[in-house]
C-alpha cells in the first residue's frame, strides 16, 4: 500500500510524522498526571489535611519524603491530592469555553452580517480587559472559591475560542463543498454541524489543549492570590501560597509546586502543538 492509499486518519497518527514526539511525550506526562489524580488515595502516604504541629516545617525523612508545611501537613500528600483540583479546574474551563465559544464562532463565521458584528463586538469588549484582571474582578465581586475562579477564567477564554472558530469557519465557508450543499437546499444548521464542524474540529481540539495549560496557570495564579481554592483544600496554587509565607525556612513546598505546574503546562503546550501539526496542518 502506498502513502497515498493510507487513510487520512491513519496518516495523522502514524509515527514519523511532524508532532509524533510531542504526542508521545505530552500524552504520556498528561496520562501520568491523570493517573496520579485518580489514584491519589492510594499513592498518598498521609491525609493531606491532617495537622501535626509537632512536625512543623520538618525536613526530608522516611515518613515525610518531601517534608511538611507550616501546619505539619505532609507536602507530598498535598502535592498528590492537589493534582485533582489543578486538573479539574482547567478541564471545566475548557468545557465551558467549548460549549459556549464553538457555537458562537460557528454562527458568527457562517452567518456573517449583523450577527457576526454583534458577536465580534462582544468578544472585542471582553478582549479589552486583561484576562487575569477580568477574572480577578469577577472573583472579587462574587466571592473567592474554586467554582467562582473556574467560571471567571472560563469567561475570559470564551472570546478567544470564539475568535479562533470564527476565523476557520469563514475560511471553510469559501470552499466549494459549502456552496454545493447550499445549492442542494441544505439548512445552515445542517451544513455547520455535519460538514463544517468536522472539518474545523482539529483546530478546536488543538486550541482547547493549549487553553488547558494556560487555564491551569491562570487558576494557580488566582489561588496564589487567595481568590481560588481556599485552605486547607490541597491545590498546587495553594501550595505556592502557603510555601511563600515560609520560604525563608523551607523552599520545598514552593519548589515542588512550581515544578509540578511547569511540567503540566509544558506537557499540554507540547501536546497542543503536536495536535495542531497532526490535525490541522496534516489534515
CSV table of C-alpha atoms in Angstrom, one decimal:
chain,number,residue,atom,x,y,z
A,1,UNK,CA,0.0,0.0,0.0
A,2,UNK,CA,1.4,3.4,-1.0
A,3,UNK,CA,1.4,6.5,1.2
A,4,UNK,CA,-1.4,7.9,-1.0
A,5,UNK,CA,-3.5,4.9,-0.2
A,6,UNK,CA,-3.2,5.2,3.6
A,7,UNK,CA,-6.4,6.7,5.1
A,8,UNK,CA,-6.1,10.3,6.3
A,9,UNK,CA,-6.9,9.2,9.9
A,10,UNK,CA,-4.0,6.7,9.8
A,11,UNK,CA,-1.6,9.2,8.4
A,12,UNK,CA,-2.5,11.7,11.1
A,13,UNK,CA,-1.5,9.2,13.9
A,14,UNK,CA,1.3,7.4,12.1
A,15,UNK,CA,4.8,7.6,13.8
A,16,UNK,CA,7.4,9.6,12.0
A,17,UNK,CA,5.2,12.5,11.0
A,18,UNK,CA,5.5,16.0,12.5
A,19,UNK,CA,4.4,16.1,16.1
A,20,UNK,CA,4.9,12.4,16.8
A,21,UNK,CA,7.4,13.0,19.7
A,22,UNK,CA,5.0,15.7,21.1
A,23,UNK,CA,2.1,13.3,21.1
A,24,UNK,CA,4.2,10.7,22.8
A,25,UNK,CA,5.8,12.9,25.4
A,26,UNK,CA,2.9,15.2,26.1
A,27,UNK,CA,0.4,12.4,26.1
A,28,UNK,CA,2.5,10.3,28.5
A,29,UNK,CA,3.0,13.1,31.0
A,30,UNK,CA,-0.6,14.1,31.0
A,31,UNK,CA,-1.7,10.5,31.3
A,32,UNK,CA,0.6,10.0,34.3
A,33,UNK,CA,-0.9,13.2,35.9
A,34,UNK,CA,-4.4,11.9,35.4
A,35,UNK,CA,-3.5,8.5,36.9
A,36,UNK,CA,-2.0,10.4,40.0
A,37,UNK,CA,-5.2,12.4,40.4
A,38,UNK,CA,-7.4,9.3,40.2
A,39,UNK,CA,-5.2,7.1,42.4
A,40,UNK,CA,-4.4,9.9,44.9
A,41,UNK,CA,-5.8,8.0,48.0
A,42,UNK,CA,-3.6,5.0,47.1
A,43,UNK,CA,-0.4,7.0,46.3
A,44,UNK,CA,-0.6,9.5,49.2
A,45,UNK,CA,1.2,8.4,52.3
A,46,UNK,CA,-0.8,10.7,54.6
A,47,UNK,CA,-4.1,12.6,54.7
A,48,UNK,CA,-3.4,15.9,53.0
A,49,UNK,CA,-5.3,18.0,55.6
A,50,UNK,CA,-4.1,16.3,58.8
A,51,UNK,CA,-2.3,18.8,61.0
A,52,UNK,CA,0.6,17.8,63.2
A,53,UNK,CA,2.2,20.8,65.0
A,54,UNK,CA,5.0,18.6,66.3
A,55,UNK,CA,6.2,18.2,62.7
A,56,UNK,CA,6.1,21.8,61.6
A,57,UNK,CA,8.4,22.5,58.7
A,58,UNK,CA,10.1,19.2,59.1
A,59,UNK,CA,12.7,18.2,56.5
A,60,UNK,CA,13.0,15.2,54.3
A,61,UNK,CA,12.5,11.9,56.2
A,62,UNK,CA,11.3,8.4,55.6
A,63,UNK,CA,7.9,9.3,56.9
A,64,UNK,CA,7.7,12.6,55.0
A,65,UNK,CA,9.6,12.3,51.8
A,66,UNK,CA,9.2,15.9,50.9
A,67,UNK,CA,8.9,17.2,54.4
A,68,UNK,CA,6.0,19.1,56.0
A,69,UNK,CA,4.5,22.5,55.8
A,70,UNK,CA,3.9,25.1,58.5
A,71,UNK,CA,1.0,23.2,59.9
A,72,UNK,CA,2.8,19.9,59.9
A,73,UNK,CA,0.9,18.5,56.9
A,74,UNK,CA,2.8,16.1,54.5
A,75,UNK,CA,3.9,18.1,51.4
A,76,UNK,CA,4.0,15.0,49.1
A,77,UNK,CA,0.4,14.1,50.1
A,78,UNK,CA,-0.8,17.6,49.4
A,79,UNK,CA,1.0,17.7,46.1
A,80,UNK,CA,-0.6,14.4,45.0
A,81,UNK,CA,-4.1,15.4,46.1
A,82,UNK,CA,-3.6,18.9,44.6
A,83,UNK,CA,-3.4,17.2,41.2
A,84,UNK,CA,-7.1,16.7,41.3
A,85,UNK,CA,-8.3,20.3,41.5
A,86,UNK,CA,-5.4,21.5,39.5
A,87,UNK,CA,-6.6,19.4,36.5
A,88,UNK,CA,-10.3,19.6,37.2
A,89,UNK,CA,-10.4,23.4,37.1
A,90,UNK,CA,-8.8,23.8,33.7
A,91,UNK,CA,-11.0,20.9,32.4
A,92,UNK,CA,-14.1,22.8,33.4
A,93,UNK,CA,-12.7,26.0,31.9
A,94,UNK,CA,-12.1,24.2,28.6
A,95,UNK,CA,-15.5,22.5,28.6
A,96,UNK,CA,-17.4,25.8,29.3
A,97,UNK,CA,-15.4,27.7,26.6
A,98,UNK,CA,-16.1,24.9,24.1
A,99,UNK,CA,-19.8,24.7,24.9
A,100,UNK,CA,-20.2,28.5,24.5
A,101,UNK,CA,-17.4,29.5,22.2
A,102,UNK,CA,-17.7,26.9,19.5
A,103,UNK,CA,-21.4,27.6,18.7
A,104,UNK,CA,-20.8,31.3,18.8
A,105,UNK,CA,-17.9,31.0,16.5
A,106,UNK,CA,-19.8,28.8,14.1
A,107,UNK,CA,-22.8,31.2,13.9
A,108,UNK,CA,-20.6,34.3,13.5
A,109,UNK,CA,-18.4,32.7,10.8
A,110,UNK,CA,-21.2,31.1,8.8
A,111,UNK,CA,-23.9,33.8,9.1
A,112,UNK,CA,-21.7,36.9,8.9
A,113,UNK,CA,-23.5,40.3,8.6
A,114,UNK,CA,-25.0,41.8,11.8
A,115,UNK,CA,-24.8,38.5,13.7
A,116,UNK,CA,-21.1,38.4,13.2
A,117,UNK,CA,-20.8,42.1,14.1
A,118,UNK,CA,-22.7,41.7,17.4
A,119,UNK,CA,-20.8,38.6,18.5
A,120,UNK,CA,-17.5,40.2,17.4
A,121,UNK,CA,-18.1,43.4,19.3
A,122,UNK,CA,-18.9,41.3,22.5
A,123,UNK,CA,-15.7,39.5,22.0
A,124,UNK,CA,-13.8,42.7,21.5
A,125,UNK,CA,-15.3,44.1,24.7
A,126,UNK,CA,-14.0,41.1,26.7
A,127,UNK,CA,-10.6,41.3,24.9
A,128,UNK,CA,-10.4,44.9,26.1
A,129,UNK,CA,-9.6,43.7,29.6
A,130,UNK,CA,-6.5,41.7,30.5
A,131,UNK,CA,-7.9,38.1,31.1
A,132,UNK,CA,-6.4,37.7,34.6
A,133,UNK,CA,-7.5,41.2,35.6
A,134,UNK,CA,-11.1,40.5,34.4
A,135,UNK,CA,-11.1,37.2,36.3
A,136,UNK,CA,-9.9,38.9,39.5
A,137,UNK,CA,-12.7,41.5,39.2
A,138,UNK,CA,-15.3,38.7,38.7
A,139,UNK,CA,-13.9,36.7,41.7
A,140,UNK,CA,-13.7,39.8,43.9
A,141,UNK,CA,-17.3,40.6,43.0
A,142,UNK,CA,-18.9,37.2,43.7
A,143,UNK,CA,-16.5,35.8,46.3
A,144,UNK,CA,-13.4,33.7,46.3
A,145,UNK,CA,-13.6,30.0,45.8
A,146,UNK,CA,-12.8,27.2,43.3
A,147,UNK,CA,-16.2,27.4,41.5
A,148,UNK,CA,-16.1,31.2,41.2
A,149,UNK,CA,-12.5,31.2,40.0
A,150,UNK,CA,-13.2,28.5,37.4
A,151,UNK,CA,-16.2,30.4,36.0
A,152,UNK,CA,-14.3,33.6,35.9
A,153,UNK,CA,-11.4,32.1,34.0
A,154,UNK,CA,-13.8,30.3,31.6
A,155,UNK,CA,-15.5,33.6,30.8
A,156,UNK,CA,-12.1,35.1,29.7
A,157,UNK,CA,-11.4,32.0,27.5
A,158,UNK,CA,-14.8,32.1,25.6
A,159,UNK,CA,-14.0,35.0,23.3
A,160,UNK,CA,-10.6,33.5,22.5
A,161,UNK,CA,-12.1,30.3,21.2
A,162,UNK,CA,-14.9,32.1,19.6
A,163,UNK,CA,-12.5,34.2,17.6
A,164,UNK,CA,-10.4,31.1,16.5
A,165,UNK,CA,-13.5,29.2,15.4
A,166,UNK,CA,-15.0,32.1,13.6
A,167,UNK,CA,-11.8,32.5,11.6
A,168,UNK,CA,-11.5,28.9,10.5
A,169,UNK,CA,-15.3,28.7,9.7
A,170,UNK,CA,-15.0,31.8,7.5
A,171,UNK,CA,-12.3,30.1,5.5
A,172,UNK,CA,-14.3,26.9,5.2
A,173,UNK,CA,-17.4,28.9,4.0
A,174,UNK,CA,-15.4,29.8,0.9
A,175,UNK,CA,-14.9,26.2,0.0
A,176,UNK,CA,-16.8,24.7,-2.9
A,177,UNK,CA,-18.4,21.9,-0.9
A,178,UNK,CA,-20.3,24.5,1.2
A,179,UNK,CA,-21.7,26.2,-1.9
A,180,UNK,CA,-22.7,22.7,-3.2
A,181,UNK,CA,-24.6,22.0,0.0
A,182,UNK,CA,-26.3,25.3,-0.1
A,183,UNK,CA,-27.4,24.8,-3.7
A,184,UNK,CA,-28.9,21.5,-2.7
A,185,UNK,CA,-31.0,23.2,-0.2
A,186,UNK,CA,-29.3,22.0,3.0
A,187,UNK,CA,-30.1,24.2,6.0
A,188,UNK,CA,-27.4,26.3,7.6
A,189,UNK,CA,-27.6,24.3,10.8
A,190,UNK,CA,-27.0,21.0,8.9
A,191,UNK,CA,-24.1,22.4,6.9
A,192,UNK,CA,-22.5,23.8,10.1
A,193,UNK,CA,-23.0,20.8,12.3
A,194,UNK,CA,-22.4,17.9,9.9
A,195,UNK,CA,-20.0,19.3,7.4
A,196,UNK,CA,-18.1,22.5,8.6
A,197,UNK,CA,-17.7,21.5,12.2
A,198,UNK,CA,-16.0,18.1,11.5
A,199,UNK,CA,-13.5,20.0,9.2
A,200,UNK,CA,-12.6,22.5,11.9
A,201,UNK,CA,-12.6,20.0,14.8
A,202,UNK,CA,-8.8,19.6,14.6
A,203,UNK,CA,-8.3,23.3,15.2
A,204,UNK,CA,-10.8,23.3,18.1
A,205,UNK,CA,-9.1,20.3,19.7
A,206,UNK,CA,-5.6,21.8,19.3
A,207,UNK,CA,-6.6,25.2,20.7
A,208,UNK,CA,-8.5,23.7,23.6
A,209,UNK,CA,-5.5,21.6,24.6
A,210,UNK,CA,-3.3,24.7,24.6
A,211,UNK,CA,-6.0,26.6,26.6
A,212,UNK,CA,-5.9,23.8,29.2
A,213,UNK,CA,-2.4,24.6,30.0
A,214,UNK,CA,-2.9,28.3,30.1
A,215,UNK,CA,-6.1,27.9,32.3
A,216,UNK,CA,-4.1,25.7,34.7
A,217,UNK,CA,-1.6,28.5,35.1
A,218,UNK,CA,-4.3,31.2,35.5
A,219,UNK,CA,-6.2,29.2,38.1
A,220,UNK,CA,-3.0,28.6,40.0
A,221,UNK,CA,-2.3,32.3,39.9
A,222,UNK,CA,-5.8,33.1,41.3
A,223,UNK,CA,-5.3,30.6,44.1
A,224,UNK,CA,-1.9,32.0,44.9
A,225,UNK,CA,-3.5,35.4,45.3
A,226,UNK,CA,-6.1,33.9,47.7
A,227,UNK,CA,-9.0,34.1,45.2
A,228,UNK,CA,-9.2,30.5,44.1
A,229,UNK,CA,-9.1,27.2,46.1
A,230,UNK,CA,-9.3,28.0,49.8
A,231,UNK,CA,-7.3,26.4,52.5
A,232,UNK,CA,-7.0,23.7,53.8
A,233,UNK,CA,-8.0,22.1,50.4
A,234,UNK,CA,-4.8,21.0,48.6
A,235,UNK,CA,-4.1,22.6,45.3
A,236,UNK,CA,-0.8,23.4,43.5
A,237,UNK,CA,-1.6,27.1,43.7
A,238,UNK,CA,-2.4,26.8,47.3
A,239,UNK,CA,0.9,25.1,47.9
A,240,UNK,CA,2.6,28.0,46.3
A,241,UNK,CA,0.7,30.5,48.5
A,242,UNK,CA,1.4,28.5,51.7
A,243,UNK,CA,5.1,27.9,50.8
A,244,UNK,CA,5.7,31.6,50.0
A,245,UNK,CA,4.9,32.6,53.6
A,246,UNK,CA,7.6,30.3,54.9
A,247,UNK,CA,10.1,30.4,52.1
A,248,UNK,CA,12.9,31.6,54.3
A,249,UNK,CA,12.6,28.5,56.4
A,250,UNK,CA,11.7,25.9,53.8
A,251,UNK,CA,11.7,26.1,50.0
A,252,UNK,CA,10.4,22.6,49.4
A,253,UNK,CA,6.7,23.5,49.1
A,254,UNK,CA,7.2,26.3,46.7
A,255,UNK,CA,9.8,24.3,44.6
A,256,UNK,CA,7.7,21.1,44.1
A,257,UNK,CA,4.5,23.1,43.4
A,258,UNK,CA,6.3,25.2,40.8
A,259,UNK,CA,7.9,22.2,39.2
A,260,UNK,CA,4.5,20.4,39.0
A,261,UNK,CA,2.8,23.4,37.4
A,262,UNK,CA,5.7,23.9,34.9
A,263,UNK,CA,5.6,20.2,33.9
A,264,UNK,CA,1.9,20.2,33.4
A,265,UNK,CA,1.7,23.4,31.4
A,266,UNK,CA,4.7,22.4,29.2
A,267,UNK,CA,3.1,19.0,28.6
A,268,UNK,CA,-0.2,20.5,27.5
A,269,UNK,CA,1.6,23.0,25.3
A,270,UNK,CA,3.7,20.3,23.6
A,271,UNK,CA,0.6,18.1,23.1
A,272,UNK,CA,-1.4,21.0,21.8
A,273,UNK,CA,1.3,21.9,19.3
A,274,UNK,CA,1.6,18.3,18.2
A,275,UNK,CA,-2.2,18.0,17.7
A,276,UNK,CA,-2.1,21.3,15.7
A,277,UNK,CA,0.6,19.7,13.4
A,278,UNK,CA,-1.3,16.5,13.0
A,279,UNK,CA,-5.0,17.5,12.9
A,280,UNK,CA,-4.7,20.9,11.3
A,281,UNK,CA,-1.7,21.0,9.0
A,282,UNK,CA,-1.7,17.3,8.4
A,283,UNK,CA,-5.4,17.0,7.5
